Coordinates of C-alpha atoms and ligand atoms in Angstrom, one line a residue:
M871 CA -56.5 35.1 -3.8
V872 CA -53.5 34.2 -5.9
L873 CA -51.3 34.6 -2.9
K874 CA -53.4 32.3 -0.8
G875 CA -53.3 29.8 -3.5
L876 CA -49.5 29.9 -3.7
V877 CA -49.2 29.6 0.1
L878 CA -51.4 26.6 0.0
L879 CA -49.5 25.1 -2.8
L880 CA -46.3 25.6 -0.9
C881 CA -47.7 24.1 2.2
V882 CA -48.8 21.1 0.2
T883 CA -45.5 20.8 -1.5
V884 CA -43.6 20.9 1.8
V885 CA -45.9 18.5 3.6
G886 CA -45.8 16.2 0.6
L887 CA -41.8 16.2 0.5
A888 CA -41.7 15.7 4.3
I889 CA -43.9 12.6 3.9
V890 CA -41.9 11.2 0.9
G891 CA -38.6 12.1 2.6
Y892 CA -39.5 11.0 6.2
H893 CA -37.5 7.9 7.3
P894 CA -37.5 6.3 10.8
L895 CA -33.9 6.2 11.8
P896 CA -32.2 3.6 14.0
E897 CA -31.9 4.4 17.7
G898 CA -28.4 5.5 18.6
I899 CA -27.7 7.3 15.3
G900 CA -25.7 10.6 16.1
E901 CA -27.6 13.9 15.4
P902 CA -30.8 12.4 13.9
H903 CA -32.0 15.8 12.6
K904 CA -28.9 16.2 10.2
V905 CA -29.1 12.5 9.1
Q906 CA -32.9 13.0 8.6
F907 CA -32.2 15.8 6.4
I908 CA -29.6 13.8 4.1
V909 CA -31.9 10.8 4.1
G910 CA -34.8 12.9 3.2
V911 CA -33.1 14.4 0.2
S912 CA -32.0 11.0 -1.0
K913 CA -35.5 9.4 -0.5
I914 CA -37.0 12.3 -2.4
F915 CA -34.5 11.6 -5.3
R916 CA -35.4 7.9 -5.1
A917 CA -39.1 8.6 -5.3
F918 CA -38.5 11.0 -8.3
S919 CA -36.4 8.3 -10.0
R920 CA -39.2 5.7 -9.4
L921 CA -41.7 8.0 -10.9
K922 CA -39.3 8.7 -13.9
A923 CA -39.0 5.0 -14.5
Y924 CA -42.6 4.5 -14.2
L925 CA -43.3 7.0 -16.8
G926 CA -41.0 5.1 -19.0
Y927 CA -37.8 7.0 -18.8
G928 CA -35.0 4.6 -18.0
D929 CA -34.8 2.1 -15.4
R930 CA -34.7 3.1 -11.8
Q931 CA -31.3 1.9 -11.0
S932 CA -29.6 3.8 -13.9
N933 CA -31.2 7.0 -12.6
I934 CA -28.3 7.1 -10.0
L935 CA -26.3 8.4 -12.9
L936 CA -28.3 11.6 -12.8
L937 CA -26.5 12.5 -9.5
R938 CA -23.1 12.9 -11.4
D939 CA -21.8 16.4 -11.7
S940 CA -20.4 17.9 -14.9
P941 CA -16.6 18.0 -15.2
K942 CA -15.2 21.5 -14.1
T943 CA -12.4 23.4 -15.5
T944 CA -12.7 26.6 -13.5
V945 CA -10.6 27.4 -10.4
P946 CA -11.6 24.9 -7.5
E947 CA -13.9 26.6 -5.0
S948 CA -11.5 26.2 -2.2
A949 CA -8.8 28.2 -3.9
A950 CA -10.6 31.2 -2.4
Y951 CA -10.3 30.0 1.2
G952 CA -6.7 31.3 1.4
A953 CA -4.7 28.9 3.6
L954 CA -3.6 26.6 0.7
K955 CA -2.5 26.9 -2.9
V956 CA -5.3 25.0 -4.8
T957 CA -4.7 24.2 -8.4
R958 CA -6.0 21.9 -11.2
A959 CA -3.4 19.6 -13.0
E960 CA -3.1 16.6 -15.0
I961 CA -0.8 13.8 -13.6
A962 CA -0.3 10.7 -15.7
G963 CA -3.1 11.8 -18.0
V964 CA -5.5 11.9 -15.1
P965 CA -7.1 15.2 -13.9
V966 CA -6.4 16.1 -10.3
I967 CA -6.7 18.8 -7.9
V968 CA -3.6 19.6 -5.9
Y969 CA -3.7 21.3 -2.3
Q970 CA -0.4 22.7 -1.4
P971 CA 0.7 24.4 1.8
K972 CA 1.8 27.9 1.0
D973 CA 5.2 27.5 2.7
E974 CA 7.4 26.3 -0.4
S975 CA 10.7 26.5 1.5
T976 CA 10.5 22.9 2.7
L977 CA 9.2 19.5 1.4
H978 CA 5.9 18.3 2.8
P979 CA 4.5 14.9 3.4
A980 CA 1.7 14.0 0.9
I981 CA -1.6 12.2 0.5
V982 CA -3.1 10.8 -2.6
F983 CA -6.8 11.1 -2.0
F984 CA -9.5 8.9 -3.8
H985 CA -13.1 10.2 -3.4
G986 CA -16.1 8.0 -2.8
G987 CA -19.2 7.5 -5.0
G988 CA -19.4 3.9 -5.9
W989 CA -16.8 4.1 -8.8
V990 CA -19.7 5.7 -10.6
L991 CA -20.4 9.1 -9.0
G992 CA -18.3 11.9 -7.4
S993 CA -15.2 13.9 -8.5
P994 CA -12.4 15.8 -6.8
D995 CA -14.8 18.9 -7.0
T996 CA -17.6 17.2 -5.1
Y997 CA -14.9 16.5 -2.3
D998 CA -13.2 19.8 -2.5
K999 CA -14.0 21.2 0.9
T1000 CA -13.5 17.7 2.6
V1001 CA -10.1 17.5 1.0
Y1002 CA -9.1 21.0 1.6
L1003 CA -9.7 20.5 5.3
Y1004 CA -7.8 17.2 5.3
A1005 CA -4.8 19.0 3.7
V1006 CA -5.0 21.9 6.3
Q1007 CA -5.3 19.6 9.2
T1008 CA -2.5 17.2 8.2
R1009 CA -0.2 19.8 6.9
T1010 CA 0.4 17.6 3.7
V1011 CA 0.2 18.2 0.1
V1012 CA -3.0 16.4 -1.1
V1013 CA -3.5 15.1 -4.7
S1014 CA -7.2 14.4 -5.1
V1015 CA -7.6 12.1 -8.0
G1016 CA -10.3 12.4 -10.8
Y1017 CA -10.1 8.8 -11.8
R1018 CA -12.2 7.6 -14.7
L1019 CA -15.7 6.2 -13.6
A1020 CA -17.9 3.2 -14.6
P1021 CA -19.9 2.3 -16.3
E1022 CA -18.1 3.9 -19.2
H1023 CA -14.8 2.7 -17.6
P1024 CA -15.4 -0.3 -15.6
F1025 CA -12.7 -2.2 -13.5
P1026 CA -9.7 -1.9 -14.0
A1027 CA -9.7 1.7 -15.5
P1028 CA -10.4 3.5 -12.2
I1029 CA -7.8 1.5 -10.2
Q1030 CA -5.2 2.0 -13.1
D1031 CA -5.6 5.7 -12.8
C1032 CA -5.1 5.7 -9.1
L1033 CA -2.0 3.5 -9.4
D1034 CA -0.6 5.7 -12.2
V1035 CA -1.1 8.9 -10.1
T1036 CA 0.4 7.5 -6.9
R1037 CA 3.3 6.1 -8.8
F1038 CA 4.0 9.5 -10.3
V1039 CA 3.7 11.2 -6.9
L1040 CA 6.2 8.7 -5.5
K1041 CA 8.5 9.3 -8.4
H1042 CA 8.3 13.0 -9.2
G1043 CA 6.7 14.3 -6.0
S1044 CA 9.3 17.1 -5.7
E1045 CA 7.7 18.9 -8.6
Y1046 CA 4.9 19.6 -5.9
N1047 CA 7.2 20.1 -3.0
I1048 CA 6.5 16.6 -1.8
D1049 CA 8.8 14.5 0.4
V1050 CA 8.4 11.2 -1.4
S1051 CA 9.5 9.2 1.7
K1052 CA 6.3 10.5 3.4
V1053 CA 3.3 9.7 1.2
G1054 CA 0.1 7.8 2.1
V1055 CA -3.2 7.1 0.5
V1056 CA -6.5 8.1 1.8
G1057 CA -10.1 7.3 0.5
D1058 CA -13.7 6.9 1.5
S1059 CA -16.2 4.3 0.4
A1060 CA -15.2 3.2 -3.2
G1061 CA -12.2 5.6 -2.7
G1062 CA -11.4 3.4 0.4
N1063 CA -11.4 0.4 -1.9
L1064 CA -9.1 2.1 -4.2
A1065 CA -6.8 3.3 -1.5
A1066 CA -6.5 -0.3 -0.1
A1067 CA -6.0 -1.7 -3.5
V1068 CA -3.2 0.9 -4.3
A1069 CA -1.4 0.2 -1.0
L1070 CA -1.6 -3.6 -1.7
K1071 CA -0.5 -3.4 -5.3
L1072 CA 2.5 -1.0 -4.6
T1073 CA 3.5 -3.3 -1.8
T1074 CA 3.5 -6.5 -3.8
E1075 CA 5.0 -5.2 -7.3
K1076 CA 8.7 -4.9 -7.8
S1077 CA 9.8 -1.3 -8.1
D1078 CA 12.3 1.1 -7.0
L1079 CA 9.6 3.6 -5.7
P1080 CA 9.7 4.5 -2.0
P1081 CA 7.1 2.6 0.1
L1082 CA 3.8 4.3 1.1
R1083 CA 3.7 5.1 4.7
F1084 CA 0.0 4.8 5.5
Q1085 CA -3.4 3.9 4.3
V1086 CA -6.5 5.6 5.7
L1087 CA -9.7 3.8 4.7
H1088 CA -13.0 5.6 5.7
Y1089 CA -15.9 3.1 5.6
P1090 CA -14.4 1.2 2.6
A1091 CA -16.1 -1.3 0.3
L1092 CA -13.7 -4.3 0.2
Q1093 CA -15.4 -7.2 -1.3
A1094 CA -18.4 -8.3 -3.5
F1095 CA -18.0 -11.9 -2.6
D1096 CA -20.7 -12.0 0.1
M1097 CA -23.5 -9.4 -0.2
R1098 CA -25.3 -10.9 2.8
L1099 CA -22.9 -10.3 5.7
P1100 CA -24.9 -9.3 8.8
S1101 CA -24.3 -5.5 8.1
Y1102 CA -25.7 -5.8 4.6
V1103 CA -28.8 -7.5 6.0
D1104 CA -29.4 -5.6 9.3
L1105 CA -28.4 -2.1 8.1
N1106 CA -29.9 -2.4 4.5
E1107 CA -32.3 0.4 4.7
S1108 CA -31.5 1.7 8.2
V1109 CA -29.9 4.9 6.9
P1110 CA -30.8 4.8 3.3
I1111 CA -27.9 7.0 2.0
L1112 CA -26.2 3.7 0.9
T1113 CA -28.5 0.7 0.8
S1114 CA -27.5 -3.0 0.1
N1115 CA -29.3 -2.9 -3.3
L1116 CA -27.5 0.4 -4.3
M1117 CA -24.2 -1.4 -3.5
G1118 CA -25.2 -4.1 -5.9
V1119 CA -25.8 -1.5 -8.6
F1120 CA -22.3 0.0 -8.0
Y1121 CA -20.7 -3.3 -8.2
A1122 CA -22.6 -4.3 -11.4
F1123 CA -21.4 -1.0 -13.0
Y1124 CA -17.8 -1.5 -11.7
M1125 CA -17.6 -5.2 -12.8
G1126 CA -18.5 -3.9 -16.4
L1127 CA -21.7 -5.8 -16.6
D1128 CA -24.0 -4.6 -19.3
P1129 CA -25.6 -1.4 -18.1
Q1130 CA -28.4 -1.9 -20.5
N1131 CA -29.5 -4.9 -18.3
L1132 CA -28.5 -3.3 -14.9
T1133 CA -31.6 -4.4 -13.1
Y1134 CA -31.0 -8.0 -13.9
Y1135 CA -27.3 -7.9 -12.9
S1136 CA -27.7 -6.0 -9.7
T1137 CA -30.5 -8.3 -8.6
V1138 CA -28.4 -11.4 -9.1
I1139 CA -25.5 -9.8 -7.1
N1140 CA -27.8 -8.4 -4.3
E1141 CA -29.3 -12.0 -4.0
N1142 CA -25.8 -13.4 -3.8
R1143 CA -26.4 -15.6 -6.7
H1144 CA -23.4 -14.5 -8.6
I1145 CA -21.0 -17.1 -7.2
P1146 CA -21.4 -20.9 -7.3
P1147 CA -21.4 -22.9 -4.0
H1148 CA -18.0 -24.6 -4.7
V1149 CA -16.4 -21.1 -4.9
R1150 CA -18.1 -20.0 -1.8
K1151 CA -16.6 -23.0 -0.1
S1152 CA -13.2 -22.2 -1.3
A1153 CA -10.4 -20.4 0.7
F1154 CA -11.8 -17.0 -0.4
G1155 CA -15.1 -17.9 1.4
E1156 CA -13.0 -17.9 4.7
F1157 CA -12.3 -14.2 4.2
V1158 CA -16.0 -13.4 4.6
N1159 CA -16.6 -15.8 7.3
V1160 CA -18.9 -14.1 10.0
K1161 CA -16.8 -15.8 12.7
H1162 CA -14.2 -13.1 12.2
L1163 CA -16.6 -10.4 13.1
P1164 CA -17.0 -9.1 16.6
A1165 CA -19.1 -11.5 18.6
Q1166 CA -22.1 -9.2 18.8
Y1167 CA -22.2 -8.9 14.9
Q1168 CA -21.8 -12.5 13.9
T1169 CA -25.5 -13.2 13.3
A1170 CA -28.0 -10.9 11.5
H1171 CA -31.0 -10.1 13.5
E1172 CA -33.2 -9.9 10.4
T1173 CA -33.8 -13.2 8.4
I1174 CA -34.0 -13.1 4.6
P1175 CA -34.2 -16.0 2.2
D1176 CA -30.8 -17.5 1.4
L1177 CA -30.8 -17.7 -2.4
S1178 CA -27.1 -18.5 -2.9
A1179 CA -27.9 -22.1 -4.0
Q1180 CA -29.7 -20.8 -7.1
Y1181 CA -26.6 -19.2 -8.5
D1182 CA -26.5 -17.7 -12.0
Q1183 CA -23.7 -19.3 -14.1
H1184 CA -24.1 -16.9 -16.8
V1185 CA -23.2 -13.9 -14.5
Y1186 CA -20.5 -15.9 -12.7
E1187 CA -18.8 -16.5 -16.1
Q1188 CA -18.5 -12.8 -16.8
I1189 CA -17.1 -11.9 -13.3
K1190 CA -15.2 -14.8 -12.2
H1191 CA -11.8 -13.2 -13.0
I1192 CA -12.7 -10.0 -11.3
I1193 CA -14.6 -11.2 -8.1
T1194 CA -11.4 -12.5 -6.2
D1195 CA -8.9 -10.2 -7.9
P1196 CA -7.3 -8.2 -4.9
L1197 CA -7.2 -5.1 -7.1
F1198 CA -11.0 -5.3 -7.3
S1199 CA -11.5 -6.7 -3.8
P1200 CA -8.6 -6.2 -1.4
L1201 CA -10.2 -8.5 1.2
M1202 CA -9.7 -11.3 -1.4
A1203 CA -5.9 -10.9 -1.3
L1204 CA -4.3 -14.3 -0.2
D1205 CA -1.6 -12.4 1.7
L1206 CA -1.8 -8.9 3.2
A1207 CA 1.7 -8.8 5.0
G1208 CA 3.8 -5.8 4.4
V1209 CA 1.1 -3.3 3.6
P1210 CA 1.5 0.1 5.1
P1211 CA -0.1 0.8 8.6
A1212 CA -3.8 1.3 8.3
F1213 CA -6.4 3.5 9.9
V1214 CA -9.8 1.6 9.2
H1215 CA -12.9 3.7 9.9
V1216 CA -15.9 1.6 10.3
C1217 CA -19.5 3.2 11.0
E1218 CA -22.1 1.6 13.3
F1219 CA -24.8 2.3 10.8
D1220 CA -23.4 1.3 7.5
V1221 CA -24.0 -1.7 5.1
L1222 CA -20.2 -1.7 4.7
R1223 CA -19.5 -2.0 8.4
D1224 CA -18.4 -5.7 8.1
D1225 CA -16.2 -5.2 5.3
G1226 CA -14.1 -2.9 7.4
F1227 CA -14.0 -5.1 10.4
L1228 CA -13.1 -8.1 8.4
Y1229 CA -10.2 -6.2 6.7
A1230 CA -9.0 -4.6 9.9
R1231 CA -8.7 -8.2 11.5
R1232 CA -7.0 -9.7 8.5
L1233 CA -4.4 -6.8 8.5
Q1234 CA -3.9 -7.3 12.1
N1235 CA -3.4 -11.0 11.6
A1236 CA -0.9 -10.3 8.9
G1237 CA 1.2 -8.3 11.2
V1238 CA 0.2 -4.9 9.9
K1239 CA -0.1 -1.9 12.3
V1240 CA -3.9 -1.2 12.4
H1241 CA -5.9 1.5 14.1
L1242 CA -9.6 0.4 14.0
H1243 CA -11.9 3.4 14.5
F1244 CA -15.5 2.3 15.2
G1245 CA -17.7 5.3 14.5
K1246 CA -20.4 5.1 17.2
G1247 CA -23.6 6.7 15.9
G1248 CA -21.8 7.1 12.5
Y1249 CA -23.3 6.4 9.2
H1250 CA -22.0 6.0 5.5
G1251 CA -20.5 9.3 4.2
D1252 CA -20.3 10.9 7.5
I1253 CA -16.9 12.5 6.8
S1254 CA -18.0 14.1 3.6
S1255 CA -21.5 15.5 4.4
R1256 CA -20.0 18.8 3.4
M1257 CA -20.5 18.1 -0.1
W1258 CA -24.2 18.5 0.4
I1259 CA -26.0 21.8 -0.4
V1260 CA -26.0 22.5 3.3
D1261 CA -22.9 22.1 5.5
L1262 CA -23.7 19.3 7.9
H1263 CA -20.7 18.3 9.9
P1264 CA -21.8 15.3 11.8
K1265 CA -20.0 14.8 15.0
S1266 CA -19.3 11.1 14.3
G1267 CA -17.4 12.2 11.0
Q1268 CA -15.5 14.8 12.9
V1269 CA -14.4 12.4 15.6
A1270 CA -13.3 10.0 12.7
L1271 CA -11.3 12.7 10.9
A1272 CA -9.6 13.8 14.1
G1273 CA -8.6 10.2 14.7
A1274 CA -7.4 9.7 11.2
Y1275 CA -5.3 13.1 11.3
A1276 CA -3.6 12.0 14.6
F1277 CA -2.9 8.5 13.0
I1278 CA -1.2 10.1 10.0
D1279 CA 0.7 12.5 12.4
S1280 CA 1.9 9.5 14.5
V1281 CA 3.0 7.3 11.7
L1282 CA 4.9 10.1 10.0
K1283 CA 6.8 10.8 13.1
Q1284 CA 8.1 7.2 13.4
Ligands
LIG1011 C1 -32.8 -4.8 1.4 O1 -34.0 -4.2 1.2 C2 -34.7 -4.3 -0.1 C3 -36.0 -3.7 -0.1 O2 -36.6 -4.0 1.0 C4 -34.8 -5.9 -0.3 O3 -35.3 -6.0 -1.6 C5 -33.5 -6.6 -0.2 O4 -33.6 -8.0 -0.3 C6 -32.8 -6.2 1.0 N1 -31.5 -6.8 1.1 C7 -30.7 -7.4 2.1 C8 -29.3 -7.8 1.9 O5 -31.3 -7.5 3.2
LIG1012 C1 -30.5 -9.7 -19.2 O1 -29.6 -10.8 -19.1 C2 -30.3 -12.0 -18.9 C3 -29.2 -13.1 -18.8 O2 -28.3 -13.1 -19.9 C4 -31.1 -12.3 -20.0 O3 -31.8 -13.6 -19.8 C5 -32.1 -11.2 -20.3 O4 -32.9 -11.5 -21.4 C6 -31.5 -10.0 -20.3 N1 -32.4 -8.9 -20.4 C7 -32.3 -7.9 -21.2 C8 -33.5 -6.9 -21.3 O5 -31.4 -7.7 -22.1

């Protein structure tokens, strides 16, 4: 009787979770079963966080912080895999994990890696497997940076940490067997934003450091100026791993807006009411002009109300110095000439798709060598799905990674 009861309870739970977690995926997505699993987990989390907020424990948006992992000091998991020497270290006061080829008789090229997670989540440990593979496949030393996170440490703390570590690697790389003339940056999502910002800053500042050789940007976030680009509208909830609203939450945290009033601020940002009309019409507005997108993506298929005329002066006052700062938003840089060759990975099903398209095009127009990788069937996070409980290497992510490895190889040979 008890057993029967338990089996029944288990069945009800499984069916219940399946109903809560089910999400119709867009046609054309690669390997829908794998994606359905990840989306299911994230939808169940969202349902849980809605319930928690309903019961009076915190607001729904801040619950995203529950997904943080605790800082680790133990030996990184991948140290046991054997092909590389994997160690924790502190560089310029920032915790890092360093992945080194075992052959110490020669100097190696290097990658400074910035993980994703909306400047709020993630750590070198959550990316351990992804970065380990990156190091093996590119035969480089990889320094994976545990930069400080918002909301405790909003902009510019995270980017400052990334800059400090990169400058150190370019200056003292030989301590890690690094050939400092062959260093590049790689990042995904928020990490792609940080990688682009580091590449830009080190290009424009005067210093005697060797130049970075490449930047690899996997589905980067590059601007918060227009939160209603066609990809934000059309792909909003198509693969709800990263939704438009969640991006607004991440930006509100990263901008340093009062986390106690997060729902208010993220709503203003999501509704595009954080910037006054005259600023929208300025030169910066041209950088997000949909005319620069591929023809088939210039108009959103969905229609949502345009609320940008009802802008919120109070919010704008707090963010006006950040929103067009190239360190915050590389797409807002007035000049991109001279930045290192770029691999820009854009996913077909990603709210950040258009950020990547716009940046790749601007780089190209500035005379920068660009490889635009369009991840057909791909979705946000597809290079690092290894960080989930179950290893789910989606093919779109593997293809993008293979492209990035080949790109790094080719620029280092020049
Ligand atoms: C995304 O979907 C949510 C929920 O349906 C909605 O509130 C929001 O306005 C949408 N955002 C965009 C940019 O379409
Ligand atoms: C959030 O900020 C807005 C704008 O300053 C203000 O009107 C509102 O009262 C604030 N809400 C809370 C809960 O602090």
